Amino acid sequence: MKALISIDYTNDFIADDGALTTGSVGQQIEPEILNITESFIKNNQFVVFAIDAHEPSDTYHPENSLFPPHNIVGTVGQQLFGNLQQIYQKQRNSANIYWINKRHYSAFCGTDLDLRLRERHITEIHLIGVCTDICILHTAVDAYNLGYKIVIHKNAVASF
């Protein structure tokens, strides 16, 4: 069994006015992000939206010294970018759609992602989103260390 993990494809990381935007590089992969996501949904496969989540009052988070405030929980900046938001809104109540607010680079760190995947007997994960050299990389390394087969969709990842 396989699952899709869509990482951080949010307004703050993709929109021109996003707080920590990848800009046009991130925007150019939107068609592939949408195609892959829709394919997994159509085939009734597990789709995880692993989304960076920060609290405005969390002064102790280590990212605060590295990056400007971004992906604040409940803001437009944390919403999915473009048409991916509409896909998520339409499908979010499906048993095969799962949203994770993640506080660290890896979608596995401090979340129940591994448990959710193993419950579904998933052995192969497909990664899409941003940023390739940060959250995609950390998630891939953790997935490898947990024994998952990893597929990174080259045309559906981007970075700064």
Backbone as numpy.savetxt, mean C-alpha at the origin, in Angstrom:
# Nx Ny Nz CAx CAy CAz Cx Cy Cz
-2.24 -20.06 -3.45 -3.08 -18.87 -3.45 -2.20 -17.62 -3.45
-2.72 -16.57 -4.06 -1.96 -15.33 -4.09 -2.81 -14.15 -3.63
-2.11 -13.09 -3.25 -2.77 -11.86 -2.79 -2.03 -10.66 -3.36
-2.75 -9.57 -3.46 -2.17 -8.30 -3.88 -2.02 -7.40 -2.66
-0.86 -6.79 -2.53 -0.66 -5.78 -1.48 -0.37 -4.46 -2.18
-1.30 -3.55 -2.07 -1.19 -2.22 -2.66 -0.69 -1.28 -1.57
0.49 -0.72 -1.79 1.18 0.03 -0.74 1.20 1.53 -1.03
0.61 2.30 -0.14 0.78 3.76 -0.05 0.45 4.55 -1.31
-0.48 4.07 -2.14 -0.84 4.83 -3.33 -1.90 5.87 -2.93
-1.45 6.87 -2.17 -2.34 7.86 -1.57 -2.09 9.26 -2.14
-3.02 10.16 -1.84 -2.88 11.54 -2.29 -1.58 12.18 -1.82
-1.20 11.94 -0.57 0.03 12.57 -0.07 1.28 12.08 -0.78
1.25 10.86 -1.32 2.42 10.33 -2.02 2.34 10.50 -3.53
1.16 10.80 -4.08 1.00 10.80 -5.54 0.54 12.14 -6.11
-0.40 12.80 -5.48 -0.97 14.05 -6.02 0.11 15.13 -6.10
-0.06 16.02 -7.07 0.91 17.11 -7.24 1.10 17.91 -5.96
0.02 18.09 -5.21 0.11 18.88 -3.98 0.25 18.00 -2.73
0.59 16.74 -2.92 0.77 15.82 -1.79 1.93 16.23 -0.91
1.83 15.93 0.36 2.83 16.35 1.35 4.20 15.73 1.10
4.25 14.55 0.49 5.51 13.84 0.25 5.41 13.15 -1.11
5.08 13.94 -2.12 4.69 13.40 -3.42 5.85 12.84 -4.25
5.53 11.76 -4.96 6.43 11.24 -5.99 6.13 11.94 -7.31
5.04 12.67 -7.36 4.67 13.46 -8.53 4.36 12.62 -9.76
4.82 13.10 -10.91 4.46 12.46 -12.18 4.94 11.01 -12.26
6.05 10.69 -11.61 6.55 9.31 -11.63 5.51 8.37 -11.01
4.92 8.79 -9.90 3.88 7.99 -9.27 2.57 8.01 -10.04
2.26 9.15 -10.64 1.02 9.28 -11.40 1.04 8.42 -12.66
2.20 8.25 -13.26 2.31 7.48 -14.50 1.99 6.00 -14.33
2.09 5.48 -13.13 1.81 4.06 -12.92 0.34 3.79 -12.59
-0.47 4.85 -12.50 -1.87 4.66 -12.12 -2.61 3.65 -13.01
-2.49 3.71 -14.35 -3.22 2.73 -15.15 -2.86 1.28 -14.81
-1.60 1.01 -14.57 -1.18 -0.35 -14.23 -1.67 -0.74 -12.83
-1.61 0.21 -11.89 -2.14 -0.02 -10.54 -3.62 -0.42 -10.62
-4.37 0.32 -11.41 -5.81 0.04 -11.55 -6.06 -1.30 -12.22
-5.33 -1.59 -13.29 -5.51 -2.86 -14.01 -5.23 -4.06 -13.12
-4.12 -4.01 -12.40 -3.75 -5.13 -11.52 -4.78 -5.29 -10.41
-5.16 -4.17 -9.79 -6.14 -4.22 -8.70 -7.46 -4.80 -9.18
-7.95 -4.31 -10.30 -9.22 -4.80 -10.84 -9.15 -6.28 -11.21
-8.01 -6.73 -11.71 -7.83 -8.14 -12.05 -7.91 -9.02 -10.81
-7.25 -8.62 -9.74 -7.30 -9.39 -8.50 -8.72 -9.41 -7.93
-9.41 -8.28 -7.98 -10.79 -8.22 -7.49 -11.69 -9.13 -8.33
-11.56 -9.03 -9.65 -12.39 -9.83 -10.55 -12.20 -11.32 -10.30
-10.99 -11.72 -9.95 -10.68 -13.13 -9.71 -10.89 -13.55 -8.26
-11.58 -12.70 -7.49 -11.90 -12.99 -6.08 -10.67 -13.31 -5.25
-9.58 -12.60 -5.52 -8.36 -12.78 -4.75 -8.27 -11.70 -3.68
-7.50 -11.99 -2.66 -7.35 -11.09 -1.52 -6.55 -9.86 -1.93
-7.11 -8.68 -1.66 -6.45 -7.41 -1.97 -6.30 -6.63 -0.67
-5.06 -6.29 -0.36 -4.74 -5.55 0.86 -4.28 -4.15 0.48
-4.89 -3.16 1.09 -4.41 -1.78 0.96 -3.63 -1.48 2.24
-2.31 -1.51 2.13 -1.43 -1.27 3.28 -1.00 0.19 3.21
-1.56 1.01 4.07 -1.46 2.46 3.92 -0.78 3.10 5.12
0.24 3.89 4.81 0.97 4.66 5.81 -0.03 5.48 6.62
0.14 5.48 7.94 -0.83 6.15 8.81 -0.11 6.82 9.97
-0.28 8.12 10.07 0.35 8.87 11.15 -0.69 9.69 11.90
-0.46 9.87 13.18 -1.33 10.69 14.02 -0.69 12.07 14.16
-1.48 13.13 14.12 -0.90 14.47 14.23 -0.21 14.72 15.56
-0.64 14.03 16.60 -0.08 14.27 17.93 1.07 13.32 18.28
1.46 12.45 17.35 2.52 11.48 17.63 3.89 12.11 17.40
4.42 12.74 18.42 5.71 13.42 18.30 6.89 12.47 18.43
6.64 11.22 18.78 7.72 10.26 19.01 8.03 9.37 17.81
7.21 9.41 16.78 7.45 8.55 15.63 8.76 8.93 14.95
9.62 7.97 14.65 10.94 8.27 14.08 10.88 8.97 12.73
9.81 8.78 11.96 9.72 9.44 10.65 9.58 10.95 10.78
9.14 11.43 11.93 8.95 12.87 12.10 10.23 13.66 11.87
11.36 13.07 12.15 12.63 13.78 11.93 13.14 13.60 10.50
12.52 12.71 9.74 12.98 12.44 8.37 12.12 13.10 7.30
10.81 13.17 7.54 9.87 13.62 6.52 8.88 14.63 7.09
8.31 15.48 6.23 7.24 16.37 6.70 6.00 15.55 7.05
5.07 16.13 7.81 3.84 15.41 8.14 3.14 14.92 6.86
2.72 13.67 6.88 2.06 13.08 5.71 1.18 11.92 6.15
0.22 11.59 5.29 -0.71 10.48 5.54 -1.28 10.50 6.96
-1.73 11.66 7.36 -2.37 11.81 8.67 -3.73 11.09 8.61
-3.96 10.22 9.58 -5.17 9.40 9.62 -6.42 10.28 9.47
-7.30 9.88 8.55 -8.57 10.56 8.36 -8.54 11.77 7.45
-7.38 12.10 6.90 -7.29 13.26 6.02 -7.39 12.84 4.56
-7.62 13.83 3.70 -7.63 13.60 2.26 -6.28 13.07 1.81
-5.22 13.51 2.45 -3.88 13.04 2.10 -3.71 11.55 2.25
-4.42 10.93 3.19 -4.30 9.49 3.40 -5.24 8.69 2.50
-6.16 9.35 1.83 -7.06 8.64 0.92 -6.29 8.15 -0.30
-6.78 7.09 -0.90 -6.17 6.56 -2.10 -6.26 7.58 -3.23
-5.28 7.55 -4.10 -5.19 8.53 -5.19 -6.07 8.14 -6.37
-6.68 9.14 -6.98 -7.38 8.98 -8.25 -8.47 7.92 -8.24
-8.50 7.15 -9.31 -9.55 6.14 -9.48 -9.41 4.96 -8.54
-8.26 4.79 -7.92 -8.11 3.71 -6.95 -9.03 3.93 -5.75
-9.26 5.19 -5.39 -10.17 5.50 -4.29 -11.59 5.02 -4.61
-12.02 5.22 -5.87 -13.37 4.78 -6.25 -13.47 3.26 -6.23
-12.43 2.58 -6.71 -12.43 1.11 -6.68 -12.53 0.63 -5.24
-11.73 1.22 -4.36 -11.76 0.81 -2.96 -13.14 1.08 -2.34
-13.70 2.26 -2.56 -15.00 2.60 -1.99 -16.08 1.62 -2.44
-16.02 1.22 -3.70 -17.02 0.30 -4.24 -16.87 -1.10 -3.66
-15.64 -1.52 -3.37 -15.36 -2.90 -2.97 -15.06 -3.09 -1.49
-14.97 -2.03 -0.72 -14.41 -2.10 0.63 -15.15 -3.03 1.59
-16.39 -3.33 1.33 -17.14 -4.23 2.21 -17.02 -5.70 1.81
-16.27 -5.96 0.75 -16.04 -7.34 0.31 -15.12 -8.05 1.29
-15.33 -9.34 1.46 -14.48 -10.15 2.35 -13.05 -10.25 1.83
-12.85 -9.95 0.54 -11.51 -10.04 -0.05 -10.77 -8.72 -0.09
-11.32 -7.69 0.52 -10.67 -6.38 0.56 -10.33 -6.07 2.01
-9.08 -5.66 2.24 -8.65 -5.40 3.61 -7.75 -4.16 3.64
-8.06 -3.24 4.53 -7.29 -2.00 4.71 -6.46 -2.14 5.97
-5.18 -1.81 5.86 -4.29 -1.80 7.02 -3.69 -0.41 7.16
-3.88 0.21 8.31 -3.13 1.42 8.65 -1.79 0.95 9.20
-0.71 1.27 8.50 0.61 0.83 8.95 1.42 2.01 9.44
2.17 1.80 10.50 2.98 2.86 11.11 4.45 2.77 10.71
4.82 1.70 10.06 6.22 1.50 9.69 6.32 1.23 8.20
7.55 1.18 7.69 7.74 0.99 6.26 7.14 -0.33 5.77
7.37 -1.41 6.50 6.87 -2.71 6.08 5.39 -2.87 6.44
4.64 -3.45 5.51 3.23 -3.74 5.77 3.06 -4.84 6.81
4.13 -5.57 7.11 4.07 -6.64 8.11 4.37 -6.15 9.52
5.13 -5.09 9.65 5.61 -4.63 10.96 4.47 -4.04 11.79
4.15 -4.69 12.90 3.12 -4.17 13.81 1.70 -4.31 13.31
1.47 -5.17 12.29 0.12 -5.38 11.77 -0.22 -6.87 11.83
-1.45 -7.20 11.48 -1.85 -8.60 11.44 -1.82 -9.17 10.02
-1.04 -8.55 9.14 -1.01 -8.97 7.74 -0.61 -10.43 7.58
0.45 -10.86 8.23 0.89 -12.25 8.09 -0.23 -13.21 8.50
-0.90 -12.93 9.60 -2.02 -13.75 10.06 -3.13 -13.81 9.02
-3.50 -12.66 8.48 -4.58 -12.60 7.48 -4.22 -13.41 6.23
-2.96 -13.32 5.80 -2.53 -14.07 4.62 -2.54 -15.57 4.89
-2.02 -15.97 6.03 -1.95 -17.40 6.36 -3.34 -18.01 6.56
-4.28 -17.23 7.11 -5.66 -17.71 7.25 -6.25 -18.11 5.90
-5.82 -17.41 4.87 -6.33 -17.64 3.52 -5.43 -18.58 2.71
-4.43 -19.15 3.35 -3.49 -20.07 2.70 -2.75 -19.42 1.53
-2.45 -18.15 1.69 -1.74 -17.41 0.65 -0.24 -17.67 0.79
0.37 -18.00 -0.35 1.81 -18.28 -0.38 2.57 -17.33 -1.29
1.83 -16.58 -2.10 2.46 -15.68 -3.08 1.84 -14.30 -2.94
2.70 -13.29 -2.78 2.18 -11.92 -2.70 2.71 -11.09 -3.86
1.83 -10.23 -4.36 2.15 -9.32 -5.45 2.15 -7.92 -4.86
3.22 -7.17 -5.14 3.37 -5.83 -4.58 3.26 -4.77 -5.66
2.48 -3.72 -5.34 2.36 -2.55 -6.20 2.33 -1.32 -5.30
2.65 -0.14 -5.87 2.54 1.11 -5.12 3.84 1.87 -5.01
3.97 2.62 -3.93 5.14 3.46 -3.69 5.55 3.34 -2.22
6.70 3.67 -1.91 7.87 3.97 -2.71 8.72 2.70 -2.84
9.20 2.45 -4.03 9.92 1.21 -4.34 11.06 0.95 -3.36
11.84 1.98 -3.08 13.05 1.80 -2.27 12.82 1.98 -0.77
11.58 2.16 -0.37 11.29 2.28 1.06 10.25 1.23 1.44
8.99 1.54 1.30 7.93 0.64 1.80 7.79 -0.64 0.99
7.95 -0.57 -0.32 7.90 -1.78 -1.14 9.06 -2.69 -0.74
10.25 -2.12 -0.65 11.45 -2.90 -0.29 11.31 -3.55 1.08
10.92 -2.79 2.08 10.81 -3.33 3.44 9.73 -4.42 3.52
8.63 -4.22 2.81 7.58 -5.24 2.78 8.07 -6.50 2.08
8.79 -6.34 0.98 9.32 -7.50 0.25 10.31 -8.29 1.10
11.19 -7.60 1.80 12.18 -8.29 2.65 11.47 -9.07 3.76
10.51 -8.43 4.41 9.77 -9.14 5.47 9.00 -10.33 4.90
8.39 -10.15 3.73 7.65 -11.26 3.11 8.59 -12.42 2.79
9.74 -12.11 2.27 10.74 -13.15 1.98 11.13 -13.89 3.26
11.41 -13.13 4.30 11.81 -13.75 5.57 10.70 -14.58 6.20
9.46 -14.30 5.84 8.32 -15.07 6.33 7.97 -16.25 5.41
8.71 -16.38 4.32 8.53 -17.53 3.44 7.58 -17.36 2.27
7.17 -16.14 1.99 6.27 -15.92 0.86 7.04 -15.82 -0.45
6.41 -16.27 -1.53 6.91 -15.99 -2.87 6.51 -14.55 -3.17
7.40 -13.79 -3.78 7.16 -12.36 -3.99 7.19 -12.03 -5.47
6.19 -11.26 -5.91 6.16 -10.71 -7.26 6.03 -9.20 -7.11
7.01 -8.48 -7.63 6.94 -7.01 -7.64 6.64 -6.59 -9.08
5.54 -5.92 -9.27 5.13 -5.50 -10.61 5.92 -4.24 -10.99
6.92 -4.43 -11.81 7.86 -3.37 -12.18 7.16 -2.12 -12.73
6.10 -2.31 -13.48 5.39 -1.18 -14.08 4.32 -0.59 -13.16
4.29 -1.08 -11.91 3.28 -0.59 -10.96 3.91 -0.19 -9.63
5.20 0.16 -9.68 5.89 0.70 -8.50 6.68 1.93 -8.94
6.89 2.85 -8.01 7.62 4.07 -8.31 8.21 4.63 -7.03
9.13 5.59 -7.20 9.75 6.23 -6.05 10.05 7.68 -6.36
10.63 8.37 -5.39 10.96 9.79 -5.54 11.99 9.97 -6.65
